[in-house]
Amino acid sequence: MKVLVTGGAGFIASHIVDALIERGHQVVVVDNLSTGFSHNLNPRAKFYHMSIADEGLSDVFDKEKPDVVNHHAAQMVIARSVADPLFDARENIIGGLNVIVNSVRSGVKKVIYASSGGAVYGEPEYIPADEQHPVNPISQYGVSKHVVEHYLYLYGVLSGLNYVVLRYSNVYGPRQNPGGEAGVVAIFAGQMLRGEQPTIFGQGDKTRDYTCVFDIVEANLLAVERGEKLICNIGNGVETSDKEMFDTLADVLKYKGIPRYDSVRQGEVHHICLECSLAREKLGWESKISLREGLLKSVEYYRRLDASLGD
Ligand SMILES: NC(=O)c1ccc[n+]([C@@H]2O[C@H](COP(=O)([O-])OP(=O)(O)OC[C@H]3O[C@@H](n4cnc5c(N)ncnc54)[C@H](O)[C@@H]3O)[C@@H](O)[C@H]2O)c1
C-alpha cells in the first residue's frame, strides 16, 4: 500500500514511517521541517519539503496517488496557539482541510488523523474521559485539533471518506525534542542530563496520561487495516502527576536536584486521563508499555543525544 504521511520528519510520525516501511508499505512524507528534522526522515521514504497548507499539495496527491493518508503535521504547542491563534488555525485547520480535500479528490481510501485526547475534552467532567465525554477545549490548539475531526465526519457523510481519528494522550519517547516547547518528558530529561533545574508549571499536582510512542505506532498500524469512520482515545489510562513524573525521571537518571515551580500556563488542563476500551474493541489495540519501561527507552535515547552533542 502507498501511505502519505504528513509530519513524517517529526517525533511521532517518523516512527510511524519507519514501521510502515518495515512492513513493506511505500511511504511518501510531506513535512515543512518547522519542528521536524531531516535526520528523522527514513531514507526509504520519498520526501516532499512542503507545508500541508500549500496549494502545491494537490500536485503531490496527483503524482503519488496514495491509498492511505496518515495526517500528523501540525503546530502542536498549546502556548503557541494561545499566543498566536491565527498561526495555529492556518497550520492545523487550513492545513488539515487541505489534506482532507485532496484526499477526497484523489480517491484516498482512508485518512488516519492524530488528534488530541489531552486537548479536545478540555477540563474533564470525569476521569478517565471516554469518547462520549463532552468536547469543550480550553485552548486554541484543542479547538483546531477538533475542527479537523468535524471535517472528516463531514466528508465521510458527503463523499464516503473513511477515517480513523486517534485522540492521543500525552505521548513521549525517543526523538521527542528536548529543546522543544512541549513534551515534558523530553524537556525534563534534557535538563536533568545537563544538570539544569526543570520547571513544573503549577503545584506539581496536575496529572497527565503518558503513552509511549511505540504504543502509538502500533495503533496507527492497526488503523491502516481496521476501523471505519472511527474516533477513539489512545492512552495508557494511568494518571501521573507532574511531580511523580519528575521524581520517576530523576530516579531513572540519578538526578539529585529539585524542581522550580511557576504558574500554570493558559490553555492547560489540570487533569486528564483517557478511557480506551473503544480502541481495544474496534482496533484490537491496547497500551502495552508501562511508564517506567517507556522512560527507560527514552532516557537511553536522550543520553546518546546528549553525548553526541558534547562531541
Ligand atoms: N506529542 C504529543 O503528546 C501529542 C499528543 C496528542 C496529539 N499529538 C499530535 O500528533 C502530531 C505529531 O506531534 P509530534 O509530537 O510528533 O510533534 P512534532 O512537532 O515533532 O511533529 C510535527 C511535524 O509536523 C511538521 N509540520 C508542522 N507544521 C507543518 C505544516 N504546516 N506542513 C508540513 N509539515 C508540518 C513538523 O515539521 C514536524 O515534523 C500532531 O498532529 C499533534 O497535534 C501529539
GROMACS .gro file of C-alpha atoms and ligand atoms in nm:
model
  355
    1MET     CA    1   0.000   0.000   0.000
    2LYS     CA    2   0.116   0.357  -0.058
    3VAL     CA    3   0.083   0.575   0.252
    4LEU     CA    4   0.131   0.952   0.253
    5VAL     CA    5   0.244   1.062   0.599
    6THR     CA    6   0.224   1.432   0.684
    7GLY     CA    7   0.467   1.543   0.955
    8GLY     CA    8   0.685   1.237   0.891
    9ALA     CA    9   1.003   1.420   0.999
   10GLY     CA   10   0.854   1.485   1.343
   11PHE     CA   11   0.871   1.293   1.667
   12ILE     CA   12   0.568   1.063   1.642
   13ALA     CA   13   0.519   1.025   1.267
   14SER     CA   14   0.886   0.949   1.192
   15HIS     CA   15   0.843   0.630   1.400
   16ILE     CA   16   0.522   0.552   1.210
   17VAL     CA   17   0.707   0.596   0.880
   18ASP     CA   18   0.979   0.354   0.994
   19ALA     CA   19   0.722   0.094   1.100
   20LEU     CA   20   0.520   0.126   0.776
   21ILE     CA   21   0.836   0.082   0.566
   22GLU     CA   22   0.943  -0.215   0.778
   23ARG     CA   23   0.607  -0.376   0.696
   24GLY     CA   24   0.661  -0.332   0.324
   25HIS     CA   25   0.448  -0.022   0.258
   26GLN     CA   26   0.560   0.252   0.021
   27VAL     CA   27   0.580   0.581   0.211
   28VAL     CA   28   0.566   0.943   0.097
   29VAL     CA   29   0.637   1.215   0.354
   30VAL     CA   30   0.519   1.577   0.340
   31ASP     CA   31   0.683   1.797   0.603
   32ASN     CA   32   0.793   2.161   0.615
   33LEU     CA   33   1.062   2.083   0.877
   34SER     CA   34   0.927   2.359   1.103
   35THR     CA   35   0.970   2.140   1.413
   36GLY     CA   36   1.075   1.814   1.245
   37PHE     CA   37   1.428   1.719   1.147
   38SER     CA   38   1.570   1.579   0.825
   39HIS     CA   39   1.774   1.332   1.033
   40ASN     CA   40   1.445   1.174   1.146
   41LEU     CA   41   1.348   1.104   0.784
   42ASN     CA   42   1.365   0.744   0.676
   43PRO     CA   43   1.586   0.739   0.362
   44ARG     CA   44   1.349   0.487   0.200
   45ALA     CA   45   1.059   0.733   0.216
   46LYS     CA   46   1.003   0.981  -0.067
   47PHE     CA   47   1.021   1.329   0.082
   48TYR     CA   48   0.841   1.650  -0.016
   49HIS     CA   49   0.964   1.956   0.172
   50MET     CA   50   0.634   2.144   0.175
   51SER     CA   51   0.367   2.287   0.402
   52ILE     CA   52   0.037   2.100   0.415
   53ALA     CA   53  -0.134   2.438   0.378
   54ASP     CA   54   0.045   2.493   0.043
   55GLU     CA   55  -0.161   2.486  -0.279
   56GLY     CA   56   0.111   2.266  -0.430
   57LEU     CA   57  -0.007   1.982  -0.207
   58SER     CA   58  -0.257   1.889  -0.480
   59ASP     CA   59   0.036   1.815  -0.719
   60VAL     CA   60   0.181   1.573  -0.461
   61PHE     CA   61  -0.154   1.390  -0.438
   62ASP     CA   62  -0.189   1.383  -0.819
   63LYS     CA   63   0.160   1.246  -0.864
   64GLU     CA   64   0.170   0.998  -0.575
   65LYS     CA   65  -0.194   0.879  -0.564
   66PRO     CA   66  -0.170   0.746  -0.206
   67ASP     CA   67  -0.406   0.471  -0.086
   68VAL     CA   68  -0.396   0.590   0.276
   69VAL     CA   69  -0.312   0.927   0.432
   70ASN     CA   70  -0.169   0.942   0.782
   71HIS     CA   71  -0.204   1.303   0.896
   72HIS     CA   72   0.031   1.412   1.175
   73ALA     CA   73   0.162   1.751   1.056
   74ALA     CA   74   0.051   2.024   1.295
   75GLN     CA   75   0.159   2.304   1.518
   76MET     CA   76   0.129   2.119   1.848
   77VAL     CA   77   0.232   2.367   2.118
   78ILE     CA   78  -0.061   2.483   2.335
   79ALA     CA   79   0.119   2.802   2.446
   80ARG     CA   80   0.189   2.896   2.083
   81SER     CA   81  -0.180   2.850   1.996
   82VAL     CA   82  -0.273   3.084   2.282
   83ALA     CA   83  -0.015   3.343   2.178
   84ASP     CA   84  -0.082   3.319   1.803
   85PRO     CA   85  -0.423   3.162   1.735
   86LEU     CA   86  -0.421   3.261   1.367
   87PHE     CA   87  -0.095   3.077   1.306
   88ASP     CA   88  -0.237   2.773   1.487
   89ALA     CA   89  -0.555   2.786   1.275
   90ARG     CA   90  -0.365   2.824   0.946
   91GLU     CA   91  -0.141   2.525   1.020
   92ASN     CA   92  -0.393   2.297   1.184
   93ILE     CA   93  -0.731   2.390   1.036
   94ILE     CA   94  -0.646   2.519   0.686
   95GLY     CA   95  -0.360   2.269   0.657
   96GLY     CA   96  -0.581   1.984   0.779
   97LEU     CA   97  -0.864   2.079   0.544
   98ASN     CA   98  -0.621   2.093   0.252
   99VAL     CA   99  -0.510   1.738   0.334
  100ILE     CA  100  -0.870   1.616   0.356
  101VAL     CA  101  -0.996   1.790   0.040
  102ASN     CA  102  -0.705   1.647  -0.159
  103SER     CA  103  -0.764   1.303  -0.008
  104VAL     CA  104  -1.129   1.310  -0.119
  105ARG     CA  105  -1.042   1.446  -0.465
  106SER     CA  106  -0.779   1.181  -0.532
  107GLY     CA  107  -0.979   0.885  -0.400
  108VAL     CA  108  -0.778   0.809  -0.084
  109LYS     CA  109  -0.927   0.504   0.087
  110LYS     CA  110  -0.868   0.616   0.445
  111VAL     CA  111  -0.735   0.912   0.643
  112ILE     CA  112  -0.580   0.842   0.982
  113TYR     CA  113  -0.568   1.160   1.190
  114ALA     CA  114  -0.366   1.234   1.504
  115SER     CA  115  -0.598   1.427   1.733
  116SER     CA  116  -0.551   1.508   2.099
  117GLY     CA  117  -0.745   1.349   2.384
  118GLY     CA  118  -0.540   1.573   2.612
  119ALA     CA  119  -0.679   1.886   2.448
  120VAL     CA  120  -1.022   1.829   2.290
  121TYR     CA  121  -1.213   1.738   2.608
  122GLY     CA  122  -1.095   2.046   2.798
  123GLU     CA  123  -1.104   2.028   3.177
  124PRO     CA  124  -1.274   1.689   3.216
  125GLU     CA  125  -1.606   1.643   3.396
  126TYR     CA  126  -1.496   1.289   3.483
  127ILE     CA  127  -1.184   1.080   3.454
  128PRO     CA  128  -1.094   0.866   3.272
  129ALA     CA  129  -1.264   1.053   2.986
  130ASP     CA  130  -1.423   0.831   2.723
  131GLU     CA  131  -1.525   0.936   2.371
  132GLN     CA  132  -1.875   1.029   2.497
  133HIS     CA  133  -1.724   1.298   2.719
  134PRO     CA  134  -1.832   1.650   2.605
  135VAL     CA  135  -1.582   1.819   2.377
  136ASN     CA  136  -1.502   2.156   2.537
  137PRO     CA  137  -1.143   2.250   2.456
  138ILE     CA  138  -0.987   2.529   2.664
  139SER     CA  139  -0.708   2.615   2.421
  140GLN     CA  140  -0.698   2.730   2.061
  141TYR     CA  141  -0.494   2.417   1.989
  142GLY     CA  142  -0.773   2.197   2.129
  143VAL     CA  143  -1.022   2.376   1.904
  144SER     CA  144  -0.808   2.346   1.591
  145LYS     CA  145  -0.739   1.976   1.651
  146HIS     CA  146  -1.111   1.913   1.696
  147VAL     CA  147  -1.223   2.112   1.389
  148VAL     CA  148  -1.038   1.867   1.164
  149GLU     CA  149  -1.237   1.581   1.322
  150HIS     CA  150  -1.556   1.761   1.212
  151TYR     CA  151  -1.429   1.793   0.855
  152LEU     CA  152  -1.352   1.421   0.849
  153TYR     CA  153  -1.704   1.344   0.969
  154LEU     CA  154  -1.846   1.584   0.709
  155TYR     CA  155  -1.653   1.432   0.417
  156GLY     CA  156  -1.744   1.089   0.548
  157VAL     CA  157  -2.110   1.187   0.504
  158LEU     CA  158  -2.073   1.386   0.180
  159SER     CA  159  -1.817   1.176  -0.004
  160GLY     CA  160  -1.796   0.846   0.181
  161LEU     CA  161  -1.442   0.921   0.302
  162ASN     CA  162  -1.326   0.662   0.553
  163TYR     CA  163  -1.123   0.779   0.852
  164VAL     CA  164  -0.983   0.682   1.189
  165VAL     CA  165  -0.926   0.962   1.441
  166LEU     CA  166  -0.683   0.870   1.716
  167ARG     CA  167  -0.715   1.101   2.017
  168TYR     CA  168  -0.378   1.062   2.183
  169SER     CA  169  -0.297   1.130   2.545
  170ASN     CA  170   0.050   1.280   2.621
  171VAL     CA  171   0.300   1.100   2.403
  172TYR     CA  172   0.667   1.059   2.497
  173GLY     CA  173   0.965   0.862   2.373
  174PRO     CA  174   1.279   0.871   2.160
  175ARG     CA  175   1.303   1.161   1.909
  176GLN     CA  176   1.081   1.394   2.111
  177ASN     CA  177   1.271   1.720   2.101
  178PRO     CA  178   1.428   1.809   2.440
  179GLY     CA  179   1.471   2.165   2.313
  180GLY     CA  180   1.105   2.191   2.206
  181GLU     CA  181   0.829   2.389   2.374
  182ALA     CA  182   0.613   2.087   2.455
  183GLY     CA  183   0.676   1.734   2.578
  184VAL     CA  184   0.758   1.735   2.946
  185VAL     CA  185   0.949   1.405   2.945
  186ALA     CA  186   1.190   1.522   2.674
  187ILE     CA  187   1.234   1.867   2.828
  188PHE     CA  188   1.290   1.736   3.183
  189ALA     CA  189   1.525   1.460   3.063
  190GLY     CA  190   1.733   1.708   2.861
  191GLN     CA  191   1.751   1.949   3.154
  192MET     CA  192   1.838   1.679   3.408
  193LEU     CA  193   2.115   1.544   3.185
  194ARG     CA  194   2.262   1.894   3.151
  195GLY     CA  195   2.238   1.943   3.530
  196GLU     CA  196   1.980   2.220   3.490
  197GLN     CA  197   1.671   2.274   3.707
  198PRO     CA  198   1.343   2.174   3.540
  199THR     CA  199   1.035   2.392   3.587
  200ILE     CA  200   0.699   2.246   3.689
  201PHE     CA  201   0.410   2.472   3.589
  202GLY     CA  202   0.163   2.464   3.881
  203GLN     CA  203   0.199   2.290   4.217
  204GLY     CA  204   0.310   1.956   4.072
  205ASP     CA  205  -0.037   1.806   4.113
  206LYS     CA  206  -0.153   1.843   3.751
  207THR     CA  207  -0.200   1.497   3.607
  208ARG     CA  208  -0.146   1.354   3.261
  209ASP     CA  209  -0.184   1.017   3.093
  210TYR     CA  210   0.154   0.930   2.938
  211THR     CA  211   0.174   0.692   2.643
  212CYS     CA  212   0.497   0.566   2.490
  213VAL     CA  213   0.539   0.645   2.119
  214PHE     CA  214   0.582   0.275   2.032
  215ASP     CA  215   0.228   0.206   2.159
  216ILE     CA  216   0.110   0.497   1.942
  217VAL     CA  217   0.285   0.346   1.637
  218GLU     CA  218   0.101   0.018   1.697
  219ALA     CA  219  -0.236   0.200   1.700
  220ASN     CA  220  -0.151   0.365   1.367
  221LEU     CA  221  -0.050   0.033   1.208
  222LEU     CA  222  -0.376  -0.127   1.322
  223ALA     CA  223  -0.575   0.172   1.193
  224VAL     CA  224  -0.448   0.110   0.839
  225GLU     CA  225  -0.638  -0.221   0.835
  226ARG     CA  226  -0.917  -0.170   1.088
  227GLY     CA  227  -1.168   0.094   1.192
  228GLU     CA  228  -1.447   0.250   0.986
  229LYS     CA  229  -1.533   0.616   1.046
  230LEU     CA  230  -1.398   0.575   1.396
  231ILE     CA  231  -1.296   0.826   1.663
  232CYS     CA  232  -1.118   0.669   1.959
  233ASN     CA  233  -0.893   0.753   2.251
  234ILE     CA  234  -0.540   0.621   2.263
  235GLY     CA  235  -0.380   0.641   2.606
  236ASN     CA  236  -0.221   0.444   2.882
  237GLY     CA  237  -0.511   0.500   3.124
  238VAL     CA  238  -0.283   0.584   3.417
  239GLU     CA  239  -0.286   0.929   3.576
  240THR     CA  240   0.060   1.059   3.664
  241SER     CA  241   0.119   1.392   3.838
  242ASP     CA  242   0.390   1.634   3.723
  243LYS     CA  243   0.576   1.575   4.049
  244GLU     CA  244   0.552   1.197   4.010
  245MET     CA  245   0.688   1.232   3.657
  246PHE     CA  246   0.972   1.450   3.785
  247ASP     CA  247   1.055   1.200   4.063
  248THR     CA  248   1.044   0.895   3.834
  249LEU     CA  249   1.268   1.057   3.574
  250ALA     CA  250   1.504   1.187   3.844
  251ASP     CA  251   1.526   0.834   3.981
  252VAL     CA  252   1.596   0.682   3.639
  253LEU     CA  253   1.858   0.950   3.559
  254LYS     CA  254   2.003   0.967   3.914
  255TYR     CA  255   1.929   1.341   3.918
  256LYS     CA  256   1.962   1.490   4.265
  257GLY     CA  257   1.814   1.838   4.208
  258ILE     CA  258   1.470   1.972   4.292
  259PRO     CA  259   1.219   2.132   4.053
  260ARG     CA  260   1.143   2.503   4.025
  261TYR     CA  261   0.772   2.594   4.032
  262ASP     CA  262   0.598   2.852   3.815
  263SER     CA  263   0.234   2.944   3.746
  264VAL     CA  264   0.016   2.719   3.530
  265ARG     CA  265   0.019   2.822   3.165
  266GLN     CA  266  -0.305   2.933   2.998
  267GLY     CA  267  -0.481   2.665   2.798
  268GLU     CA  268  -0.352   2.372   3.002
  269VAL     CA  269  -0.597   2.139   3.175
  270HIS     CA  270  -0.537   2.035   3.536
  271HIS     CA  271  -0.619   1.669   3.495
  272ILE     CA  272  -0.663   1.430   3.207
  273CYS     CA  273  -0.666   1.056   3.166
  274LEU     CA  274  -0.824   0.858   2.883
  275GLU     CA  275  -1.054   0.557   2.879
  276CYS     CA  276  -0.954   0.340   2.582
  277SER     CA  277  -1.190   0.042   2.562
  278LEU     CA  278  -1.323   0.155   2.221
  279ALA     CA  279  -0.972   0.125   2.072
  280ARG     CA  280  -0.950  -0.226   2.218
  281GLU     CA  281  -1.286  -0.323   2.071
  282LYS     CA  282  -1.252  -0.164   1.725
  283LEU     CA  283  -0.877  -0.175   1.658
  284GLY     CA  284  -0.765  -0.456   1.887
  285TRP     CA  285  -0.524  -0.203   2.044
  286GLU     CA  286  -0.412  -0.162   2.400
  287SER     CA  287  -0.123   0.012   2.565
  288LYS     CA  288   0.149  -0.241   2.645
  289ILE     CA  289   0.438  -0.025   2.763
  290SER     CA  290   0.444   0.087   3.127
  291LEU     CA  291   0.564   0.436   3.213
  292ARG     CA  292   0.886   0.314   3.372
  293GLU     CA  293   0.968   0.086   3.078
  294GLY     CA  294   0.894   0.368   2.831
  295LEU     CA  295   1.102   0.616   3.030
  296LEU     CA  296   1.398   0.376   3.028
  297LYS     CA  297   1.377   0.355   2.646
  298SER     CA  298   1.353   0.736   2.622
  299VAL     CA  299   1.636   0.805   2.863
  300GLU     CA  300   1.868   0.580   2.663
  301TYR     CA  301   1.796   0.799   2.360
  302TYR     CA  302   1.849   1.128   2.546
  303ARG     CA  303   2.179   1.002   2.693
  304ARG     CA  304   2.304   0.921   2.340
  305LEU     CA  305   2.181   1.256   2.210
  306ASP     CA  306   2.350   1.442   2.495
  307ALA     CA  307   2.676   1.252   2.437
  308SER     CA  308   2.668   1.327   2.061
  309LEU     CA  309   2.608   1.699   2.127
  310GLY     CA  310   2.902   1.702   2.365
  311ASP     CA  311   3.139   1.557   2.098
  312LIG     N1  312   0.318   1.477   2.128
  312LIG     C1  313   0.202   1.459   2.187
  312LIG     O1  314   0.194   1.440   2.309
  312LIG     C2  315   0.074   1.463   2.106
  312LIG     C3  316  -0.048   1.439   2.173
  312LIG     C4  317  -0.166   1.444   2.100
  312LIG     C5  318  -0.163   1.468   1.964
  312LIG     N2  319  -0.044   1.492   1.902
  312LIG     C6  320  -0.045   1.519   1.759
  312LIG     O2  321   0.047   1.434   1.693
  312LIG     C7  322   0.103   1.502   1.581
  312LIG     C8  323   0.254   1.493   1.582
  312LIG     O3  324   0.303   1.555   1.701
  312LIG     P1  325   0.456   1.543   1.745
  312LIG     O4  326   0.458   1.540   1.893
  312LIG     O5  327   0.523   1.436   1.669
  312LIG     O6  328   0.508   1.687   1.702
  312LIG     P2  329   0.629   1.730   1.606
  312LIG     O7  330   0.633   1.879   1.614
  312LIG     O8  331   0.753   1.654   1.639
  312LIG     O9  332   0.577   1.680   1.465
  312LIG     C9  333   0.501   1.761   1.379
  312LIG    C10  334   0.564   1.751   1.241
  312LIG    O10  335   0.481   1.823   1.150
  312LIG    C11  336   0.563   1.911   1.074
  312LIG     N3  337   0.479   2.025   1.039
  312LIG    C12  338   0.428   2.118   1.123
  312LIG     N4  339   0.353   2.206   1.052
  312LIG    C13  340   0.356   2.166   0.923
  312LIG    C14  341   0.298   2.213   0.804
  312LIG     N5  342   0.222   2.322   0.801
  312LIG     N6  343   0.322   2.146   0.690
  312LIG    C15  344   0.402   2.035   0.687
  312LIG     N7  345   0.459   1.985   0.798
  312LIG    C16  346   0.435   2.050   0.915
  312LIG    C17  347   0.680   1.947   1.163
  312LIG    O11  348   0.794   1.991   1.091
  312LIG    C18  349   0.704   1.814   1.233
  312LIG    O12  350   0.790   1.732   1.160
  312LIG    C19  351   0.047   1.644   1.583
  312LIG    O13  352  -0.063   1.649   1.495
  312LIG    C20  353  -0.001   1.661   1.726
  312LIG    O14  354  -0.108   1.753   1.735
  312LIG    C21  355   0.075   1.491   1.970
   0.00000   0.00000   0.00000
